[in-house]
């Protein structure tokens, strides 16, 4: 079947199998390999992307469902001048990634969170990221990164 | 860098992060390479039963399915060797499995056949069409049952025992004790769960060489097993490890699947790719822990521990590498304590379950969990604060280097200081007062405080002998530098850390230092990354090799500048060498490299492993009516000697703490009595998420080791080791006034509630 999908600001028309998952469309058809597959039960969130600005798990979305919509992956998140998005910058400054496998999904879920709730508390961040699993960071620095991006991280770094 | 300041010990952001964050790291399944053009895909057909005899395998329907290129079974594996035997076993030779099950299947998920298809999705369809007829055999799942040798996994071996420590036991060791407590303690089986599952890509190149891409913790180790099992010439195999999405010990050794994929590339003379599903990963990737322990502790009522015995029954699954775990647990049995009499006995048995092997800490968390539980059991029995019991028995700082009765040689340590620091940092006295108030009020939600004081072994093997690692450092004419390392990062930040070591000594900016790893053509030798060995061995190798390189540069610069080499000093401002007292007389490393190759190769050998240590305090709230546990605080000291980069150091601690908490409270791999796995998706296996954890409170302490020029010990596993018993002890402590003395992990609401109920009925 034919899909017409916006990916990181450019529109593409592709012929795909009806059962093709959005994550495989992004990775294999569009060659955008940053979005990862970490599970097969929609639990880990490594595949999280934005569809029309809302974070979704692309491993349980069909490419067909993205027809006529705009998908943003971590590759498309940088500012227009090429510098990192404030969330990417915050992840770097807070050491919110180690092996990096969950990171694209974690960043996109965090961007999605702030678009809905610009000043989340620590508890709200933890709840919002429940569907994004990380085995390296213990989430400590991911939570700090989201707070940094939201502008709610104290100067002294205290987790008050 | 300003003169007189050092980059070492400072919080340096990671150089690898900008590309990881904007383009994504390149993992094995992301590899785009000409040699993989037209690759076909492998899908494994796995055993649905835990133990059985293969009657027949019918490939007909699968071979006729769309896109199928090949279907292979054990019969096709001509000239292929067997999987390595369980280490340390007298009967190891009789316990080796074929890389596809031959005749007998021994766990659910064991690869039985492999389907090769043009497209990835076709493999899922075709694998369903392979008809595997298996006649079930009785399965043995509980290691206590396996130890009876009634059902044998490998009848030729005549036993299920894969390792036994075979030590003499002293029946009189507790005779002088006023108090003796004994307890069975379960250290449950957990899954490693790297977010990147197992994967591989392989191609038989035009030159006949086999090129393999695989996520591993050491390309060189992977290569040697591939060479051995597939019977290839050493120089005909090239293993590349790209970025790796987490390892945690489970990616140290190649598994059966990793050996079949390159063999298929040779057989078909086509590039082949494989990536497993998460369910396959939870079925068949080696798992961790899995010990049944019996602790016996005895001493005087004044708090002196006189004798400690640890008996370990290790579940090694289907012939995993777990015998190593059991022996490491025995080695580290006495932990931080100076106890007159210590005995540890370990036995490892095969069961009809997934293989058990290394996982974050690999044998040491199990030792610490046992002795730290024992200390609390002893403290409760004599009615003493567990902190006081620990202070009374830890190895005193003036006794280092300290040889334990199990043979480990602890290099340096400040155990009581670490404990005191944690207790002070947490406000222990105030927390105890709050606990008493809640008890006095009879609150539904009770407060529990748990501590552990731990020591672990890093940068070494089983014996207290030294390990080594190599490095090559080269400076180029454009002023950049390249480091080749035999270590193998999977999230730890080697690229940044090794660049810091070069930058410190040359002035070359971090951004101009490229760190290469995981390529057996470029780096033929290397021990990889495991057992927290990287910084103390690999980092020291980079450091000392850079020193050699600077010395070499000095000799060349001296000739060029007509100066005495002794008068030359590194000018870090200009990334070069200058003459003392003669401003303006200098030459850059880049200029020296332009004239002649500027490169040094070195090996750093350590006199022995090092022993990081620390102390953790957990405060938990336990709902005595529902059994629900909430971890309120986790305060820790993790002393791994001199810290190179606090950013990376704390990151390793955070991850370790989360893992330790997860084992204490949530995670467990479960099988039913027939060996059917019950935890094969993230819906069933409760990997810890952000909602279940607090932010951690880290305190700093640095006790350098003299075993390497950096003063560094390993940190990758330490926080996992300390946190598990701290959290477990805290939950038991919350219920102590009700008469509860022990609850096994994971401390699920049901288990905690049952313990409270049993105590109320006087059955604790």
PDB file of C-alpha atoms in Angstrom, chain B residues 231-442:
ATOM      1  CA  UNK B 231      37.462 -24.454  13.305  1.00  0.00           C
ATOM      2  CA  UNK B 232      38.646 -21.447  11.344  1.00  0.00           C
ATOM      3  CA  UNK B 233      42.151 -20.128  10.862  1.00  0.00           C
ATOM      4  CA  UNK B 234      42.946 -17.337  13.277  1.00  0.00           C
ATOM      5  CA  UNK B 235      43.705 -14.870  10.473  1.00  0.00           C
ATOM      6  CA  UNK B 236      40.549 -15.745   8.552  1.00  0.00           C
ATOM      7  CA  UNK B 237      38.184 -14.256  11.135  1.00  0.00           C
ATOM      8  CA  UNK B 238      37.623 -10.556  11.755  1.00  0.00           C
ATOM      9  CA  UNK B 239      35.273  -9.573  14.592  1.00  0.00           C
ATOM     10  CA  UNK B 240      33.981  -6.038  14.942  1.00  0.00           C
ATOM     11  CA  UNK B 241      32.049  -4.825  17.939  1.00  0.00           C
ATOM     12  CA  UNK B 242      30.298  -1.558  17.179  1.00  0.00           C
ATOM     13  CA  UNK B 243      28.493   0.385  19.892  1.00  0.00           C
ATOM     14  CA  UNK B 244      26.823  -1.963  22.346  1.00  0.00           C
ATOM     15  CA  UNK B 245      23.485  -1.291  23.996  1.00  0.00           C
ATOM     16  CA  UNK B 246      24.398  -2.576  27.429  1.00  0.00           C
ATOM     17  CA  UNK B 247      26.054  -5.807  28.453  1.00  0.00           C
ATOM     18  CA  UNK B 248      26.023  -6.220  32.245  1.00  0.00           C
ATOM     19  CA  UNK B 249      28.123  -9.383  31.973  1.00  0.00           C
ATOM     20  CA  UNK B 250      25.719 -11.243  29.718  1.00  0.00           C
ATOM     21  CA  UNK B 251      27.557 -10.225  26.531  1.00  0.00           C
ATOM     22  CA  UNK B 252      30.982 -11.511  27.586  1.00  0.00           C
ATOM     23  CA  UNK B 253      30.725 -14.932  25.977  1.00  0.00           C
ATOM     24  CA  UNK B 254      29.334 -15.765  22.533  1.00  0.00           C
ATOM     25  CA  UNK B 255      26.218 -17.906  22.745  1.00  0.00           C
ATOM     26  CA  UNK B 256      25.111 -20.716  20.447  1.00  0.00           C
ATOM     27  CA  UNK B 257      23.320 -18.258  18.163  1.00  0.00           C
ATOM     28  CA  UNK B 258      26.494 -16.175  17.782  1.00  0.00           C
ATOM     29  CA  UNK B 259      28.317 -19.229  16.498  1.00  0.00           C
ATOM     30  CA  UNK B 260      25.620 -20.336  14.086  1.00  0.00           C
ATOM     31  CA  UNK B 261      25.226 -16.990  12.304  1.00  0.00           C
ATOM     32  CA  UNK B 262      28.820 -16.767  10.992  1.00  0.00           C
ATOM     33  CA  UNK B 263      28.721 -20.448  10.127  1.00  0.00           C
ATOM     34  CA  UNK B 264      25.633 -19.754   7.990  1.00  0.00           C
ATOM     35  CA  UNK B 265      27.465 -16.929   6.234  1.00  0.00           C
ATOM     36  CA  UNK B 266      30.177 -19.427   5.269  1.00  0.00           C
ATOM     37  CA  UNK B 267      27.707 -22.155   4.330  1.00  0.00           C
ATOM     38  CA  UNK B 268      25.572 -19.920   2.120  1.00  0.00           C
ATOM     39  CA  UNK B 269      28.415 -17.670   1.007  1.00  0.00           C
ATOM     40  CA  UNK B 270      26.051 -14.789   1.585  1.00  0.00           C
ATOM     41  CA  UNK B 271      25.878 -12.041   4.193  1.00  0.00           C
ATOM     42  CA  UNK B 272      23.598 -12.953   7.070  1.00  0.00           C
ATOM     43  CA  UNK B 273      21.907 -10.862   9.745  1.00  0.00           C
ATOM     44  CA  UNK B 274      20.229 -11.801  12.985  1.00  0.00           C
ATOM     45  CA  UNK B 275      18.501  -9.891  15.727  1.00  0.00           C
ATOM     46  CA  UNK B 276      16.432 -11.626  18.351  1.00  0.00           C
ATOM     47  CA  UNK B 277      13.163 -10.553  19.889  1.00  0.00           C
ATOM     48  CA  UNK B 278      12.918  -9.550  23.551  1.00  0.00           C
ATOM     49  CA  UNK B 279      11.045 -12.758  24.273  1.00  0.00           C
ATOM     50  CA  UNK B 280      13.881 -14.787  22.808  1.00  0.00           C
ATOM     51  CA  UNK B 281      16.282 -12.715  24.865  1.00  0.00           C
ATOM     52  CA  UNK B 282      14.409 -13.500  28.071  1.00  0.00           C
ATOM     53  CA  UNK B 283      14.240 -17.181  27.058  1.00  0.00           C
ATOM     54  CA  UNK B 284      17.794 -17.847  26.030  1.00  0.00           C
ATOM     55  CA  UNK B 285      20.305 -15.131  26.938  1.00  0.00           C
ATOM     56  CA  UNK B 286      22.412 -16.189  29.924  1.00  0.00           C
ATOM     57  CA  UNK B 287      20.888 -15.096  33.214  1.00  0.00           C
ATOM     58  CA  UNK B 288      22.433 -14.213  36.545  1.00  0.00           C
ATOM     59  CA  UNK B 289      22.555 -15.090  40.269  1.00  0.00           C
ATOM     60  CA  UNK B 290      20.483 -18.197  41.056  1.00  0.00           C
ATOM     61  CA  UNK B 291      21.938 -19.393  44.352  1.00  0.00           C
ATOM     62  CA  UNK B 292      20.477 -21.231  47.293  1.00  0.00           C
ATOM     63  CA  UNK B 293      22.637 -20.288  50.238  1.00  0.00           C
ATOM     64  CA  UNK B 294      22.801 -21.466  53.801  1.00  0.00           C
ATOM     65  CA  UNK B 295      24.472 -19.076  56.209  1.00  0.00           C
ATOM     66  CA  UNK B 296      25.586 -19.982  59.702  1.00  0.00           C
ATOM     67  CA  UNK B 297      27.012 -17.295  61.920  1.00  0.00           C
ATOM     68  CA  UNK B 298      28.224 -17.554  65.495  1.00  0.00           C
ATOM     69  CA  UNK B 299      29.821 -15.373  68.120  1.00  0.00           C
ATOM     70  CA  UNK B 300      29.618 -13.751  71.522  1.00  0.00           C
ATOM     71  CA  UNK B 301      26.808 -11.675  72.977  1.00  0.00           C
ATOM     72  CA  UNK B 302      29.139  -8.648  73.018  1.00  0.00           C
ATOM     73  CA  UNK B 303      28.843  -8.593  69.213  1.00  0.00           C
ATOM     74  CA  UNK B 304      32.054 -10.391  68.269  1.00  0.00           C
ATOM     75  CA  UNK B 305      31.540 -12.733  65.344  1.00  0.00           C
ATOM     76  CA  UNK B 306      33.785 -15.773  65.743  1.00  0.00           C
ATOM     77  CA  UNK B 307      32.729 -18.076  62.960  1.00  0.00           C
ATOM     78  CA  UNK B 308      30.899 -17.901  59.635  1.00  0.00           C
ATOM     79  CA  UNK B 309      29.997 -20.625  57.182  1.00  0.00           C
ATOM     80  CA  UNK B 310      28.474 -20.188  53.744  1.00  0.00           C
ATOM     81  CA  UNK B 311      27.155 -23.104  51.735  1.00  0.00           C
ATOM     82  CA  UNK B 312      26.207 -22.329  48.145  1.00  0.00           C
ATOM     83  CA  UNK B 313      24.157 -24.365  45.722  1.00  0.00           C
ATOM     84  CA  UNK B 314      24.463 -22.622  42.372  1.00  0.00           C
ATOM     85  CA  UNK B 315      21.902 -23.145  39.627  1.00  0.00           C
ATOM     86  CA  UNK B 316      24.003 -23.016  36.478  1.00  0.00           C
ATOM     87  CA  UNK B 317      21.064 -23.649  34.174  1.00  0.00           C
ATOM     88  CA  UNK B 318      21.826 -25.649  31.097  1.00  0.00           C
ATOM     89  CA  UNK B 319      25.592 -25.800  31.375  1.00  0.00           C
ATOM     90  CA  UNK B 320      26.222 -22.077  31.754  1.00  0.00           C
ATOM     91  CA  UNK B 321      29.411 -20.477  32.999  1.00  0.00           C
ATOM     92  CA  UNK B 322      27.954 -20.143  36.493  1.00  0.00           C
ATOM     93  CA  UNK B 323      30.510 -22.340  38.194  1.00  0.00           C
ATOM     94  CA  UNK B 324      32.684 -19.222  38.074  1.00  0.00           C
ATOM     95  CA  UNK B 325      30.032 -17.404  40.076  1.00  0.00           C
ATOM     96  CA  UNK B 326      29.942 -20.037  42.782  1.00  0.00           C
ATOM     97  CA  UNK B 327      33.707 -19.966  43.209  1.00  0.00           C
ATOM     98  CA  UNK B 328      33.782 -16.153  43.336  1.00  0.00           C
ATOM     99  CA  UNK B 329      31.018 -16.213  45.935  1.00  0.00           C
ATOM    100  CA  UNK B 330      33.096 -18.604  48.024  1.00  0.00           C
ATOM    101  CA  UNK B 331      36.216 -16.458  47.614  1.00  0.00           C
ATOM    102  CA  UNK B 332      34.400 -13.334  48.795  1.00  0.00           C
ATOM    103  CA  UNK B 333      32.338 -15.053  51.511  1.00  0.00           C
ATOM    104  CA  UNK B 334      33.735 -13.186  54.559  1.00  0.00           C
ATOM    105  CA  UNK B 335      33.141  -9.776  52.958  1.00  0.00           C
ATOM    106  CA  UNK B 336      34.586  -6.874  54.939  1.00  0.00           C
ATOM    107  CA  UNK B 337      34.834  -8.827  58.167  1.00  0.00           C
ATOM    108  CA  UNK B 338      37.808 -10.056  60.142  1.00  0.00           C
ATOM    109  CA  UNK B 339      36.359 -13.340  61.376  1.00  0.00           C
ATOM    110  CA  UNK B 340      38.535 -15.973  63.021  1.00  0.00           C
ATOM    111  CA  UNK B 341      36.931 -18.962  61.350  1.00  0.00           C
ATOM    112  CA  UNK B 342      35.355 -18.855  57.879  1.00  0.00           C
ATOM    113  CA  UNK B 343      34.245 -21.691  55.675  1.00  0.00           C
ATOM    114  CA  UNK B 344      32.645 -21.490  52.260  1.00  0.00           C
ATOM    115  CA  UNK B 345      31.554 -24.411  50.170  1.00  0.00           C
ATOM    116  CA  UNK B 346      30.140 -24.115  46.708  1.00  0.00           C
ATOM    117  CA  UNK B 347      28.532 -26.528  44.301  1.00  0.00           C
ATOM    118  CA  UNK B 348      27.094 -25.759  40.919  1.00  0.00           C
ATOM    119  CA  UNK B 349      24.524 -27.931  39.153  1.00  0.00           C
ATOM    120  CA  UNK B 350      22.962 -28.034  35.709  1.00  0.00           C
ATOM    121  CA  UNK B 351      19.188 -27.713  35.387  1.00  0.00           C
ATOM    122  CA  UNK B 352      16.714 -27.700  32.475  1.00  0.00           C
ATOM    123  CA  UNK B 353      16.622 -23.915  32.342  1.00  0.00           C
ATOM    124  CA  UNK B 354      18.406 -21.156  30.416  1.00  0.00           C
ATOM    125  CA  UNK B 355      22.150 -20.941  31.045  1.00  0.00           C
ATOM    126  CA  UNK B 356      23.290 -18.921  34.051  1.00  0.00           C
ATOM    127  CA  UNK B 357      26.465 -16.877  33.672  1.00  0.00           C
ATOM    128  CA  UNK B 358      27.943 -13.521  34.589  1.00  0.00           C
ATOM    129  CA  UNK B 359      25.647 -10.640  35.489  1.00  0.00           C
ATOM    130  CA  UNK B 360      26.566  -7.316  37.088  1.00  0.00           C
ATOM    131  CA  UNK B 361      28.798  -8.395  39.957  1.00  0.00           C
ATOM    132  CA  UNK B 362      28.973 -12.057  38.972  1.00  0.00           C
ATOM    133  CA  UNK B 363      29.252 -13.986  42.220  1.00  0.00           C
ATOM    134  CA  UNK B 364      30.223 -11.095  44.486  1.00  0.00           C
ATOM    135  CA  UNK B 365      26.704  -9.697  45.030  1.00  0.00           C
ATOM    136  CA  UNK B 366      25.681 -13.155  46.149  1.00  0.00           C
ATOM    137  CA  UNK B 367      28.525 -13.312  48.680  1.00  0.00           C
ATOM    138  CA  UNK B 368      27.709  -9.885  50.056  1.00  0.00           C
ATOM    139  CA  UNK B 369      23.988 -10.574  50.237  1.00  0.00           C
ATOM    140  CA  UNK B 370      24.703 -13.682  52.302  1.00  0.00           C
ATOM    141  CA  UNK B 371      27.132 -12.204  54.816  1.00  0.00           C
ATOM    142  CA  UNK B 372      25.162  -8.966  55.202  1.00  0.00           C
ATOM    143  CA  UNK B 373      21.988 -10.915  55.905  1.00  0.00           C
ATOM    144  CA  UNK B 374      23.976 -13.028  58.360  1.00  0.00           C
ATOM    145  CA  UNK B 375      25.233  -9.953  60.198  1.00  0.00           C
ATOM    146  CA  UNK B 376      21.673  -8.696  60.635  1.00  0.00           C
ATOM    147  CA  UNK B 377      20.452 -12.097  61.779  1.00  0.00           C
ATOM    148  CA  UNK B 378      23.248 -12.159  64.346  1.00  0.00           C
ATOM    149  CA  UNK B 379      22.546  -8.582  65.472  1.00  0.00           C
ATOM    150  CA  UNK B 380      18.847  -9.323  65.873  1.00  0.00           C
ATOM    151  CA  UNK B 381      19.611 -12.461  67.884  1.00  0.00           C
ATOM    152  CA  UNK B 382      21.810 -10.631  70.403  1.00  0.00           C
ATOM    153  CA  UNK B 383      19.681  -7.466  70.376  1.00  0.00           C
ATOM    154  CA  UNK B 384      22.406  -5.148  69.148  1.00  0.00           C
ATOM    155  CA  UNK B 385      22.213  -2.365  66.560  1.00  0.00           C
ATOM    156  CA  UNK B 386      23.419  -3.807  63.238  1.00  0.00           C
ATOM    157  CA  UNK B 387      25.734  -0.827  62.791  1.00  0.00           C
ATOM    158  CA  UNK B 388      27.491  -1.633  66.070  1.00  0.00           C
ATOM    159  CA  UNK B 389      27.916  -5.285  65.113  1.00  0.00           C
ATOM    160  CA  UNK B 390      29.482  -4.261  61.824  1.00  0.00           C
ATOM    161  CA  UNK B 391      31.846  -1.730  63.417  1.00  0.00           C
ATOM    162  CA  UNK B 392      33.021  -4.364  65.856  1.00  0.00           C
ATOM    163  CA  UNK B 393      33.888  -6.899  63.154  1.00  0.00           C
ATOM    164  CA  UNK B 394      35.141  -5.072  60.071  1.00  0.00           C
ATOM    165  CA  UNK B 395      38.787  -5.334  59.052  1.00  0.00           C
ATOM    166  CA  UNK B 396      40.659  -2.487  60.766  1.00  0.00           C
ATOM    167  CA  UNK B 397      42.384   0.031  58.455  1.00  0.00           C
ATOM    168  CA  UNK B 398      45.849  -0.793  59.848  1.00  0.00           C
ATOM    169  CA  UNK B 399      45.566  -4.422  58.722  1.00  0.00           C
ATOM    170  CA  UNK B 400      45.905  -3.787  54.970  1.00  0.00           C
ATOM    171  CA  UNK B 401      46.979  -5.477  52.815  1.00  0.00           C
ATOM    172  CA  UNK B 402      44.711  -8.050  54.421  1.00  0.00           C
ATOM    173  CA  UNK B 403      44.729 -11.726  53.487  1.00  0.00           C
ATOM    174  CA  UNK B 404      41.338 -13.321  54.123  1.00  0.00           C
ATOM    175  CA  UNK B 405      40.933 -16.885  55.257  1.00  0.00           C
ATOM    176  CA  UNK B 406      39.496 -17.617  51.778  1.00  0.00           C
ATOM    177  CA  UNK B 407      42.702 -16.446  50.123  1.00  0.00           C
ATOM    178  CA  UNK B 408      41.788 -13.010  48.781  1.00  0.00           C
ATOM    179  CA  UNK B 409      44.332 -10.242  49.375  1.00  0.00           C
ATOM    180  CA  UNK B 410      42.476  -6.969  50.032  1.00  0.00           C
ATOM    181  CA  UNK B 411      44.764  -4.156  48.863  1.00  0.00           C
ATOM    182  CA  UNK B 412      43.336  -1.192  50.754  1.00  0.00           C
ATOM    183  CA  UNK B 413      40.178  -0.269  52.619  1.00  0.00           C
ATOM    184  CA  UNK B 414      38.495   1.961  55.194  1.00  0.00           C
ATOM    185  CA  UNK B 415      35.410  -0.067  55.972  1.00  0.00           C
ATOM    186  CA  UNK B 416      34.315   1.445  59.270  1.00  0.00           C
ATOM    187  CA  UNK B 417      34.879   4.961  57.930  1.00  0.00           C
ATOM    188  CA  UNK B 418      32.607   4.221  54.978  1.00  0.00           C
ATOM    189  CA  UNK B 419      29.866   2.953  57.260  1.00  0.00           C
ATOM    190  CA  UNK B 420      30.158   5.903  59.624  1.00  0.00           C
ATOM    191  CA  UNK B 421      30.036   8.324  56.728  1.00  0.00           C
ATOM    192  CA  UNK B 422      26.857   6.787  55.356  1.00  0.00           C
ATOM    193  CA  UNK B 423      25.158   6.704  58.730  1.00  0.00           C
ATOM    194  CA  UNK B 424      26.048  10.324  59.441  1.00  0.00           C
ATOM    195  CA  UNK B 425      25.007  11.395  55.936  1.00  0.00           C
ATOM    196  CA  UNK B 426      21.654   9.704  56.274  1.00  0.00           C
ATOM    197  CA  UNK B 427      20.968  11.035  59.773  1.00  0.00           C
ATOM    198  CA  UNK B 428      20.780   7.519  61.146  1.00  0.00           C
ATOM    199  CA  UNK B 429      19.936   8.470  64.726  1.00  0.00           C
ATOM    200  CA  UNK B 430      17.022  10.635  63.602  1.00  0.00           C
ATOM    201  CA  UNK B 431      15.747   7.875  61.354  1.00  0.00           C
ATOM    202  CA  UNK B 432      15.910   5.389  64.233  1.00  0.00           C
ATOM    203  CA  UNK B 433      13.885   7.822  66.377  1.00  0.00           C
ATOM    204  CA  UNK B 434      11.277   8.141  63.642  1.00  0.00           C
ATOM    205  CA  UNK B 435      11.146   4.374  63.402  1.00  0.00           C
ATOM    206  CA  UNK B 436      10.563   4.066  67.146  1.00  0.00           C
ATOM    207  CA  UNK B 437       7.797   6.666  67.041  1.00  0.00           C
ATOM    208  CA  UNK B 438       6.011   4.786  64.285  1.00  0.00           C
ATOM    209  CA  UNK B 439       6.348   1.545  66.206  1.00  0.00           C
ATOM    210  CA  UNK B 440       5.063   3.183  69.384  1.00  0.00           C
ATOM    211  CA  UNK B 441       2.067   4.560  67.520  1.00  0.00           C
ATOM    212  CA  UNK B 442       1.419   1.251  65.807  1.00  0.00           C
TER     213      UNK B 442
END
